[in-house]
PDB file of C-alpha atoms and ligand atoms in Angstrom:
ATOM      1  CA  UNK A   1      63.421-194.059  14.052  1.00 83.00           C
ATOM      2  CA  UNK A   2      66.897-192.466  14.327  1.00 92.00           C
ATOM      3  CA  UNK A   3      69.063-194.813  15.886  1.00 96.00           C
ATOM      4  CA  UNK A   4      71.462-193.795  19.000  1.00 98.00           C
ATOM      5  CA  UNK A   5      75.093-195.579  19.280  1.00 98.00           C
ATOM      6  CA  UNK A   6      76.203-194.426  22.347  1.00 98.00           C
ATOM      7  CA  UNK A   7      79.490-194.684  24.057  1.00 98.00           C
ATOM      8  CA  UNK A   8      79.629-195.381  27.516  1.00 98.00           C
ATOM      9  CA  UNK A   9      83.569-195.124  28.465  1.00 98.00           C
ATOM     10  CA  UNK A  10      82.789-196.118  32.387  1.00 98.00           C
ATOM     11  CA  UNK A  11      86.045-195.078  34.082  1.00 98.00           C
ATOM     12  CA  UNK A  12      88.206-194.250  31.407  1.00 98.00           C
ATOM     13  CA  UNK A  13      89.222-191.073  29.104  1.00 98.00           C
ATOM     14  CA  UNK A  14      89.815-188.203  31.031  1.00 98.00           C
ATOM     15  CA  UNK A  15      90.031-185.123  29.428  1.00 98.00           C
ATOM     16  CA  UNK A  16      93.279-185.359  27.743  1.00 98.00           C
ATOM     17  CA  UNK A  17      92.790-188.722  26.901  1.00 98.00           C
ATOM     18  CA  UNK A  18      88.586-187.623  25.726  1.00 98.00           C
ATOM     19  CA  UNK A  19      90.382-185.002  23.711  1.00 98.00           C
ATOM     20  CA  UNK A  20      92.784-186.903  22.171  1.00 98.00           C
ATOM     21  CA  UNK A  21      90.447-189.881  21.481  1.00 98.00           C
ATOM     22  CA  UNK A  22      87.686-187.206  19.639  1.00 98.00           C
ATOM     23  CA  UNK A  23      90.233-185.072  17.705  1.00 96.00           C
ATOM     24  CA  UNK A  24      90.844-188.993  15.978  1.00 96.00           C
ATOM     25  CA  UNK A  25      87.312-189.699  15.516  1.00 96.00           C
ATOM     26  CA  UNK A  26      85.740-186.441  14.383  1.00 95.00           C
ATOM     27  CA  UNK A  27      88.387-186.500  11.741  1.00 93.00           C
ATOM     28  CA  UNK A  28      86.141-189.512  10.320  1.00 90.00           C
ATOM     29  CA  UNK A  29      82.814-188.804  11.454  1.00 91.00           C
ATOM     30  CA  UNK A  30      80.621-187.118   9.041  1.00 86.00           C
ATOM     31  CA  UNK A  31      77.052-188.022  10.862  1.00 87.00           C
ATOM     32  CA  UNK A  32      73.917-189.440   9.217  1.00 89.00           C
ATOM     33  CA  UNK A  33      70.261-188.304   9.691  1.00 91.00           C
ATOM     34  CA  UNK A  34      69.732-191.946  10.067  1.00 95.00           C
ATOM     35  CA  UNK A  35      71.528-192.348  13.565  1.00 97.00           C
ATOM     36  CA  UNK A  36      72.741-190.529  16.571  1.00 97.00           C
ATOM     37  CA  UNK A  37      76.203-190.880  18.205  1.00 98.00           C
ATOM     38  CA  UNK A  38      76.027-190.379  22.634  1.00 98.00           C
ATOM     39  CA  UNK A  39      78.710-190.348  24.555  1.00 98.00           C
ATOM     40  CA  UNK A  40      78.570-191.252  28.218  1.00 98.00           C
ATOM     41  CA  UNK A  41      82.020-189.593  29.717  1.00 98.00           C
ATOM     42  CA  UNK A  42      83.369-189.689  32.998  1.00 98.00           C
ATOM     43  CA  UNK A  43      81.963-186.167  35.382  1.00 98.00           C
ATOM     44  CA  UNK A  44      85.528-184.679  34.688  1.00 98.00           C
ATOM     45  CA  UNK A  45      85.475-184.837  30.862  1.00 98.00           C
ATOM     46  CA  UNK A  46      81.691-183.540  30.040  1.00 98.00           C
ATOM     47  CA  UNK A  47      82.641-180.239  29.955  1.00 98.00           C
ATOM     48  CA  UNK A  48      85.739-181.326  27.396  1.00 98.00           C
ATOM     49  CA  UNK A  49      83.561-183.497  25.301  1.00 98.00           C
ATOM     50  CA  UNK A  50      80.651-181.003  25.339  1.00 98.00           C
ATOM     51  CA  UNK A  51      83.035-178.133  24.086  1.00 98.00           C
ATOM     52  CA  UNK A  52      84.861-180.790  21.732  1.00 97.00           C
ATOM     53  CA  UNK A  53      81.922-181.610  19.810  1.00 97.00           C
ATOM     54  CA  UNK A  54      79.998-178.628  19.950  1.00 95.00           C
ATOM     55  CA  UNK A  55      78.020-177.810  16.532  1.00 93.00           C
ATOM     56  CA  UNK A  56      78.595-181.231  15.560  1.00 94.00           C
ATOM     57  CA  UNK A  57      75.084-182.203  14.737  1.00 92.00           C
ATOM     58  CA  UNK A  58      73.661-185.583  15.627  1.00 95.00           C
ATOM     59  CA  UNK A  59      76.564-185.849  18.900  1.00 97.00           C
ATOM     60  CA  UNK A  60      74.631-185.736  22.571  1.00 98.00           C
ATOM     61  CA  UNK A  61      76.743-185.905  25.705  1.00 98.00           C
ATOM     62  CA  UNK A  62      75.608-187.544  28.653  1.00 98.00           C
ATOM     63  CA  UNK A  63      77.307-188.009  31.801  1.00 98.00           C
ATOM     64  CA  UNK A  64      77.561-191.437  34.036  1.00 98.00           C
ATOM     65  CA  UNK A  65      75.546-190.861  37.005  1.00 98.00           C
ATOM     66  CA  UNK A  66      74.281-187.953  39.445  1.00 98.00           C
ATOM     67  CA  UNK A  67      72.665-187.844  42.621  1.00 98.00           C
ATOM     68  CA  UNK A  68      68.987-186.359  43.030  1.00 98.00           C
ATOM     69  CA  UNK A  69      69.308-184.170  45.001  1.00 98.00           C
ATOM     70  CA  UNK A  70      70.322-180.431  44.098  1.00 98.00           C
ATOM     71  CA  UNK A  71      73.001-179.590  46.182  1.00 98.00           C
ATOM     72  CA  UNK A  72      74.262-180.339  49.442  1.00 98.00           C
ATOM     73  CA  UNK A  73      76.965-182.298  51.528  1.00 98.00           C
ATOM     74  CA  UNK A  74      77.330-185.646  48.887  1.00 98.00           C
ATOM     75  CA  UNK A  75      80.846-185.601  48.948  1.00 98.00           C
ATOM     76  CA  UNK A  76      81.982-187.055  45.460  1.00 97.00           C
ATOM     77  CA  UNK A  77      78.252-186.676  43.810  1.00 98.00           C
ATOM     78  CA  UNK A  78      77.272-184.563  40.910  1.00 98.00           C
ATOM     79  CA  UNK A  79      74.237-182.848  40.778  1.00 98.00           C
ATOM     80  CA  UNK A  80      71.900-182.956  37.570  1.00 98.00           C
ATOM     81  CA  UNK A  81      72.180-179.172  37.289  1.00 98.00           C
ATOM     82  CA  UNK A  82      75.819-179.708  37.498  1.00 98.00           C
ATOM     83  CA  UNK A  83      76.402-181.995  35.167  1.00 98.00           C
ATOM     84  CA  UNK A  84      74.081-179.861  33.117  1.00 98.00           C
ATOM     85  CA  UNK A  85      76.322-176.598  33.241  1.00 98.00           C
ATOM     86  CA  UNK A  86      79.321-178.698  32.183  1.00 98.00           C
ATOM     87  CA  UNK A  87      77.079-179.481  28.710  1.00 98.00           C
ATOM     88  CA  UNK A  88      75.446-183.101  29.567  1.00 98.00           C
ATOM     89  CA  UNK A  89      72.154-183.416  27.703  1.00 98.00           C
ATOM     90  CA  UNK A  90      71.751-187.061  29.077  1.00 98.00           C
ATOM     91  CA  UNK A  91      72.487-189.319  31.980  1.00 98.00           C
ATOM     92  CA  UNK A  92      73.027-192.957  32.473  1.00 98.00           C
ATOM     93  CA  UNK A  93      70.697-194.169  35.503  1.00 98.00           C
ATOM     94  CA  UNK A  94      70.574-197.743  36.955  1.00 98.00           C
ATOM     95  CA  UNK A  95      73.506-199.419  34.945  1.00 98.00           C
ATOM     96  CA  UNK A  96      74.521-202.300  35.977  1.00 97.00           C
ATOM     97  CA  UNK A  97      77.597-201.541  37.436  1.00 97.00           C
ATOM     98  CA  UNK A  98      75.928-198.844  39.674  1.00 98.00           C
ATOM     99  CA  UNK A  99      73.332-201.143  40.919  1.00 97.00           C
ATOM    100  CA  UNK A 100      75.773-203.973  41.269  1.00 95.00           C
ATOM    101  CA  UNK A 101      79.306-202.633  42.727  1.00 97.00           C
ATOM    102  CA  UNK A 102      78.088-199.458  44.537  1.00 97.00           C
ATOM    103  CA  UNK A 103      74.195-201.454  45.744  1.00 97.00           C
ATOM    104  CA  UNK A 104      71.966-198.531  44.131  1.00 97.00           C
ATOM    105  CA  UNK A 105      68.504-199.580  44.640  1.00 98.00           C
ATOM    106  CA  UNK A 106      65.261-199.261  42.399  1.00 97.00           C
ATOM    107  CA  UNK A 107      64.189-196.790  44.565  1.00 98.00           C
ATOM    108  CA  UNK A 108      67.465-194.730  44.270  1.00 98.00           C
ATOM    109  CA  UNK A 109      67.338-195.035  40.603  1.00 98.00           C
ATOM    110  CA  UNK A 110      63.574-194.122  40.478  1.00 98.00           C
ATOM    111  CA  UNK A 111      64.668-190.554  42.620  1.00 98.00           C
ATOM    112  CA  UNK A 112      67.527-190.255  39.578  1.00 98.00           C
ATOM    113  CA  UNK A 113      65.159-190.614  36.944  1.00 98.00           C
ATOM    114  CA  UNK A 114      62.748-187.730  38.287  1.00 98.00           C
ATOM    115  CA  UNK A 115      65.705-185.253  38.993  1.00 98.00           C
ATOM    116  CA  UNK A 116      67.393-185.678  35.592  1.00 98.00           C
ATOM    117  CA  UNK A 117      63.419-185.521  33.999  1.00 98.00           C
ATOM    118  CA  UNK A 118      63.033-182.009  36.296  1.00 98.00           C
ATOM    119  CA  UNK A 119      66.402-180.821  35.015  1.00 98.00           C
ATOM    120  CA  UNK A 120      65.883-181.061  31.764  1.00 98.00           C
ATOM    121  CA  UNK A 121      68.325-184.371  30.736  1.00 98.00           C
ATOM    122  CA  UNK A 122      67.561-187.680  29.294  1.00 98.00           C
ATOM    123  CA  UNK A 123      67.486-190.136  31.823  1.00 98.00           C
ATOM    124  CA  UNK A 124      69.326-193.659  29.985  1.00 98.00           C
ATOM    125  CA  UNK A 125      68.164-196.538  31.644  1.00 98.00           C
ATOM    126  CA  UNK A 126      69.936-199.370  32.280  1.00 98.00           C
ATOM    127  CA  UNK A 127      68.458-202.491  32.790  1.00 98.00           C
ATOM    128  CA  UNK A 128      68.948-206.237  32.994  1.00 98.00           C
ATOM    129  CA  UNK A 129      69.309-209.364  34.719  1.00 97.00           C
ATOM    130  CA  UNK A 130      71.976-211.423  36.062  1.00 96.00           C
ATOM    131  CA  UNK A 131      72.995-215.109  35.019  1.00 94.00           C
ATOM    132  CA  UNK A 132      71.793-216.615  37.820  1.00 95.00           C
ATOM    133  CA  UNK A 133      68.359-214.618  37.003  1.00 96.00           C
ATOM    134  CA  UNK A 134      68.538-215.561  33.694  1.00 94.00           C
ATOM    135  CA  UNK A 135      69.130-219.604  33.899  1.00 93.00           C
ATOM    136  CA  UNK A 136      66.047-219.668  36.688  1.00 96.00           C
ATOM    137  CA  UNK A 137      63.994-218.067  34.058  1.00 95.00           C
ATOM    138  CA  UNK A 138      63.411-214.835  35.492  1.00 97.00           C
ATOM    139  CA  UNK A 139      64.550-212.075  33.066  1.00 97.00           C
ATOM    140  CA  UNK A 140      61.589-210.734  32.069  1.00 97.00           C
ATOM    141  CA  UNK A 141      60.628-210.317  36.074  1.00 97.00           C
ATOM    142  CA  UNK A 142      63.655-208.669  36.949  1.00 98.00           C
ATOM    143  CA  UNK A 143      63.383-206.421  33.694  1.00 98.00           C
ATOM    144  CA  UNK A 144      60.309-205.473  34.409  1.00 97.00           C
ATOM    145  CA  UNK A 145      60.493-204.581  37.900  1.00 97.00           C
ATOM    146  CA  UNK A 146      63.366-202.540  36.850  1.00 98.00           C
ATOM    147  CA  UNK A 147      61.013-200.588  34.676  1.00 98.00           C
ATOM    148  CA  UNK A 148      58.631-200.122  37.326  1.00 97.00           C
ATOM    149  CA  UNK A 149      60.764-196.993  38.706  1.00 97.00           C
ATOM    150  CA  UNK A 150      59.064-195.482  35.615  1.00 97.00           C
ATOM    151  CA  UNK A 151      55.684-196.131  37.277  1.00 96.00           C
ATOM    152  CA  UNK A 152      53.550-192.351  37.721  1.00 95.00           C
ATOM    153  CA  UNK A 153      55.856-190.314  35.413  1.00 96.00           C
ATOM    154  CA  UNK A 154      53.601-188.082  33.503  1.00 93.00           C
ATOM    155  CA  UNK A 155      53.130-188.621  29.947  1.00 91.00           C
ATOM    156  CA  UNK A 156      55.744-186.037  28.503  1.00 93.00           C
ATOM    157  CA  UNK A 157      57.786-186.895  30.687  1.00 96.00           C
ATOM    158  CA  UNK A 158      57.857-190.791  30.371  1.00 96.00           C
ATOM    159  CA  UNK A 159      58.301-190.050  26.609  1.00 95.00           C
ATOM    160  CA  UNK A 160      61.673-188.508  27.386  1.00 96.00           C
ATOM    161  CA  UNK A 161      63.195-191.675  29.038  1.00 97.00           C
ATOM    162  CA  UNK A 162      65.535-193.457  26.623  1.00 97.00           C
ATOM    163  CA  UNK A 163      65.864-197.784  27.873  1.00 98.00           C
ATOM    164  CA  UNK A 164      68.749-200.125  27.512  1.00 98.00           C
ATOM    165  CA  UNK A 165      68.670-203.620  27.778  1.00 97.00           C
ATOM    166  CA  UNK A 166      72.024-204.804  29.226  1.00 97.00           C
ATOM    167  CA  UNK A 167      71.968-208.319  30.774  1.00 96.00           C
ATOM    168  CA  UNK A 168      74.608-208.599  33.384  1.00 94.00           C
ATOM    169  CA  UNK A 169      76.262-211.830  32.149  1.00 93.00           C
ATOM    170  CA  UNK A 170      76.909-209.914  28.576  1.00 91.00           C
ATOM    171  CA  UNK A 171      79.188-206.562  29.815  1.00 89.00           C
ATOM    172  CA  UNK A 172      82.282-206.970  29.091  1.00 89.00           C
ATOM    173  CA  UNK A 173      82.651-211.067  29.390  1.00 89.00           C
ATOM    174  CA  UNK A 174      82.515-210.979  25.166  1.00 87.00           C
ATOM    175  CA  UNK A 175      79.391-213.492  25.556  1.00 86.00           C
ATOM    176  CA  UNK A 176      76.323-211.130  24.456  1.00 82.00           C
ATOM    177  CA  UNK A 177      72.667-212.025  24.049  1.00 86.00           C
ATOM    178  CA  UNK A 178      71.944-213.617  20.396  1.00 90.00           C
ATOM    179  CA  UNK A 179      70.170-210.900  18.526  1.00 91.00           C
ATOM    180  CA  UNK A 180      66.849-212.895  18.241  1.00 91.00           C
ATOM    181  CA  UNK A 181      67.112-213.537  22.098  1.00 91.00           C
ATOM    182  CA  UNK A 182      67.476-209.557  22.461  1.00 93.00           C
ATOM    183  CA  UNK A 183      64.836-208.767  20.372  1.00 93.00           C
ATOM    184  CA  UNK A 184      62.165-210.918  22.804  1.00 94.00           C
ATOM    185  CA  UNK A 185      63.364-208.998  25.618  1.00 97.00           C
ATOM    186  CA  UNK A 186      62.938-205.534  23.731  1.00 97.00           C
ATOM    187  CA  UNK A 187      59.647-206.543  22.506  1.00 96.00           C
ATOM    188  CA  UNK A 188      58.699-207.172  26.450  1.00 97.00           C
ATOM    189  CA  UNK A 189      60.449-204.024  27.503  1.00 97.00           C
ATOM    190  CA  UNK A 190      58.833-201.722  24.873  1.00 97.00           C
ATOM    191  CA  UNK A 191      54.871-203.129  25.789  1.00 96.00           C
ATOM    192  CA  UNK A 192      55.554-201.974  29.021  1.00 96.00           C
ATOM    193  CA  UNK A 193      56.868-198.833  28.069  1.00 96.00           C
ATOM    194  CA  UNK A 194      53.799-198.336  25.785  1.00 95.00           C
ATOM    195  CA  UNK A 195      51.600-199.916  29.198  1.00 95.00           C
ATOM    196  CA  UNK A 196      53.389-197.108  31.417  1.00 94.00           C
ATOM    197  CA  UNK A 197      51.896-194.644  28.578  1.00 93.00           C
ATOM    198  CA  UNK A 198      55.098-194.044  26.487  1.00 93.00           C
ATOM    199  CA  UNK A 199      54.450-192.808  22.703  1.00 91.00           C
ATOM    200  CA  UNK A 200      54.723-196.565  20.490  1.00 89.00           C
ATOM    201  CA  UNK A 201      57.161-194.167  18.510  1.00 89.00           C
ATOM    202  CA  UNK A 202      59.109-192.973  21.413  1.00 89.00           C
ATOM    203  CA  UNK A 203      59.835-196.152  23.025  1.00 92.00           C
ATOM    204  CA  UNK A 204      63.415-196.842  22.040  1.00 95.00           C
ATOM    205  CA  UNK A 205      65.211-199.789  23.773  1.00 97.00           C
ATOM    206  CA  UNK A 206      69.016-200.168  23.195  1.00 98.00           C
ATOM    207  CA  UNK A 207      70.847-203.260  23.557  1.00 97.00           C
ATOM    208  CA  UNK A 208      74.282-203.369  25.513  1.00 97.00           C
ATOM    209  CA  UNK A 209      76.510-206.229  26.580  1.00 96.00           C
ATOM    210  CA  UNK A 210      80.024-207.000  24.377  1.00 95.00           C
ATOM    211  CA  UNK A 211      79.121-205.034  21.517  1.00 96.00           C
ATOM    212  CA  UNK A 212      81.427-204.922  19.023  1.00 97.00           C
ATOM    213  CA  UNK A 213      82.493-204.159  15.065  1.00 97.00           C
ATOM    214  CA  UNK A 214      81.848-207.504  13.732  1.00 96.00           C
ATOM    215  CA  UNK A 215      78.378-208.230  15.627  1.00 96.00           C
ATOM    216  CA  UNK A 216      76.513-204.874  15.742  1.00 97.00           C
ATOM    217  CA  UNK A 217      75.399-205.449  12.265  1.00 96.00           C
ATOM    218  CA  UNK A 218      73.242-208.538  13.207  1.00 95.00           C
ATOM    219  CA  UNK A 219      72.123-206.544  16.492  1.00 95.00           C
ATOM    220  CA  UNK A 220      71.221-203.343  15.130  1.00 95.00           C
ATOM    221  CA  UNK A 221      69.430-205.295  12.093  1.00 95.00           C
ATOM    222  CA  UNK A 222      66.609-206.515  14.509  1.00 93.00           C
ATOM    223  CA  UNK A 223      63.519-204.190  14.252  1.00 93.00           C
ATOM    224  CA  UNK A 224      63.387-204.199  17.892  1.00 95.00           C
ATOM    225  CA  UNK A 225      67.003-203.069  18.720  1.00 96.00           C
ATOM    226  CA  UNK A 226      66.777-199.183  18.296  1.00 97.00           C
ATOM    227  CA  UNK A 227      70.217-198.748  19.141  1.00 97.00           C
ATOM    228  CA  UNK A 228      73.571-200.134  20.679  1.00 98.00           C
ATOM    229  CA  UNK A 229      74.806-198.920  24.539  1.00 98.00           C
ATOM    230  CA  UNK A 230      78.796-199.763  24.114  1.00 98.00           C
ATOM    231  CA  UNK A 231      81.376-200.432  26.836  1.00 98.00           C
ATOM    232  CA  UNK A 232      85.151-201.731  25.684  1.00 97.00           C
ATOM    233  CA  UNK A 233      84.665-201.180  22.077  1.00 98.00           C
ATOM    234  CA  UNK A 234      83.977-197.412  22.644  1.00 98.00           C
ATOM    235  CA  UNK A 235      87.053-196.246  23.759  1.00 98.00           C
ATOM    236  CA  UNK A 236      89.279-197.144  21.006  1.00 96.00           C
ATOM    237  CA  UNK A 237      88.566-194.444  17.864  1.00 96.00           C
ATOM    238  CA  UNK A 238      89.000-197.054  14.936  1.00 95.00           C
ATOM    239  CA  UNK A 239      86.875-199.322  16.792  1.00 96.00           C
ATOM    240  CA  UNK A 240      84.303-197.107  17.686  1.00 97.00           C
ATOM    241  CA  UNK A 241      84.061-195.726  14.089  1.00 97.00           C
ATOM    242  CA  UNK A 242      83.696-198.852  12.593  1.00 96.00           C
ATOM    243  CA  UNK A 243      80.442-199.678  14.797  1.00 97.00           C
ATOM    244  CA  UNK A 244      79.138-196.428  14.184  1.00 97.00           C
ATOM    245  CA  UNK A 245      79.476-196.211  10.677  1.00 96.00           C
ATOM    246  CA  UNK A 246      77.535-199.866  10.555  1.00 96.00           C
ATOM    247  CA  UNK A 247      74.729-200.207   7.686  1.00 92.00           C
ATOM    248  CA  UNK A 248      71.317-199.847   8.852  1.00 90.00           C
ATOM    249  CA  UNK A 249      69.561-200.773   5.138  1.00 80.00           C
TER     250      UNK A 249
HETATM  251  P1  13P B   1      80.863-203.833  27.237  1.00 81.57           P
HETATM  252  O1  13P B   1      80.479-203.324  25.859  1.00 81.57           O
HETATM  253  O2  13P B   1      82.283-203.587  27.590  1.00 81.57           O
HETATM  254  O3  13P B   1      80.394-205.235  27.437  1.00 81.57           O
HETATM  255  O4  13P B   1      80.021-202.922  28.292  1.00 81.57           O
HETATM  256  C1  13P B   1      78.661-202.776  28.116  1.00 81.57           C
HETATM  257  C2  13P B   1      78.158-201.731  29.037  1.00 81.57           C
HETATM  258  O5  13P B   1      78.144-201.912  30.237  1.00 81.57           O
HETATM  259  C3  13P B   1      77.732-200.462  28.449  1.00 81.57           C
HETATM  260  O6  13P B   1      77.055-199.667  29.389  1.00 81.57           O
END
């Protein structure tokens, strides 16, 4: 399976600074058939990033977040054909930060996932418990009612969803799961997937939370980690290179 490292550069790089940071990378980047490379950009720099990298193959742009509905008075929202226009192929729904600062609910997350599916984007999700969650013992509950907002999606279109597994005690606190730890929680995640009628050889969990250069190796080297969802160590160029040039043998 090809394996997506995607960027996700939350509320930084505009588009000078998008520009600037991609004119360093692409210098270096000479893709693999083995792996993908996403970027997740703030609404303002899609359209930069999506011009930017245009006819590079193996790059997908994706945007942060939209709102379902198609148009109308959401002052500060993005609609999915919107963020389409300006070049996004994919969307980050549920992340943590999203369900945690702003209160998005399941059931607002579940509405995201069926307008990016009807627009034609990848719907990312995001999902993954808190600390407190996690020392009562409750991750795989809280993972899998996340999942749940996946519940009656048709068969194509389930097999379009993309998953990452981002515990909330691991983004950006440098503490991240242990890879073996990850890989129980993918394993859960990906049944489910399969339950919910998802293709075994769609079903592609990422792991996010503090990844960096020096551990993605041991992350990316489980069988069940099909990819890496990156905050911090995105945004710097040499950094990000060096965790997407990582060894997959
Ligand atoms: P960090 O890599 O900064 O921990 O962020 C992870 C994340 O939230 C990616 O979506």
């Amino acid at each position: 399976m090809t394996r997506i490292f995607a960027g996700n550069w939350k509320m930084h790089l505009g588009p000078a600074a998008a520009a600037a940071f991609l004119d360093r990378f692409l210098q270096r980047y000479d893709g693999s058939a083995d792996r993908e490379v996403w970027f997740f950009a703030p609404a303002v720099s899609v359209m930069t990033v999506a011009e930017t990298v245009r006819g590079r193959a193996g790059i997908r742009v994706g945007i942060q977040n939209v709102h379902w509905e198609e148009q109308g008075a959401f002052t500060g929202e993005t609609s999915v054909r919107m963020a389409a226009e300006a070049g996004a192929t994919a969307a980050l729904v549920g992340h943590s930060e999203r369900r945690h600062v702003f209160g998005e609910t399941d059931a607002e997350t579940g509405l995201k996932v069926r307008a990016l599916l009807a627009g034609g984007l990848i719907p990312m999700l995001c999902v993954g418990e808190r600390l407190e969650e996690r020392e009562r013992e409750e991750t795989l509950d809280v993972v899998l009612r996340q999942l749940r907002v996946l519940d009656g999606l048709d068969a194509d279109e389930i097999a379009r969803v993309r998953v990452a597994y981002e515990p909330v005690w691991a983004i950006g606190t440098g503490r991240n799961a242990s890879p073996e730890d990850a890989a129980t929680v993918h394993a859960a995640i990906r049944a489910e997937l399969v339950r919910l009628g998802m293709p075994v050889e769609a079903a592609q969990v990422l792991y996010g939370g503090s990844v960096k250069p020096d551990n993605v190796g041991s992350l990316v080297a489980q069988a069940e980690i099909d990819g890496v969802l990156v905050g911090g160590a995105s945004l710097d160029p040499d950094s990000w290179q060096r965790i997407v040039a990582v060894s997959l043998d």
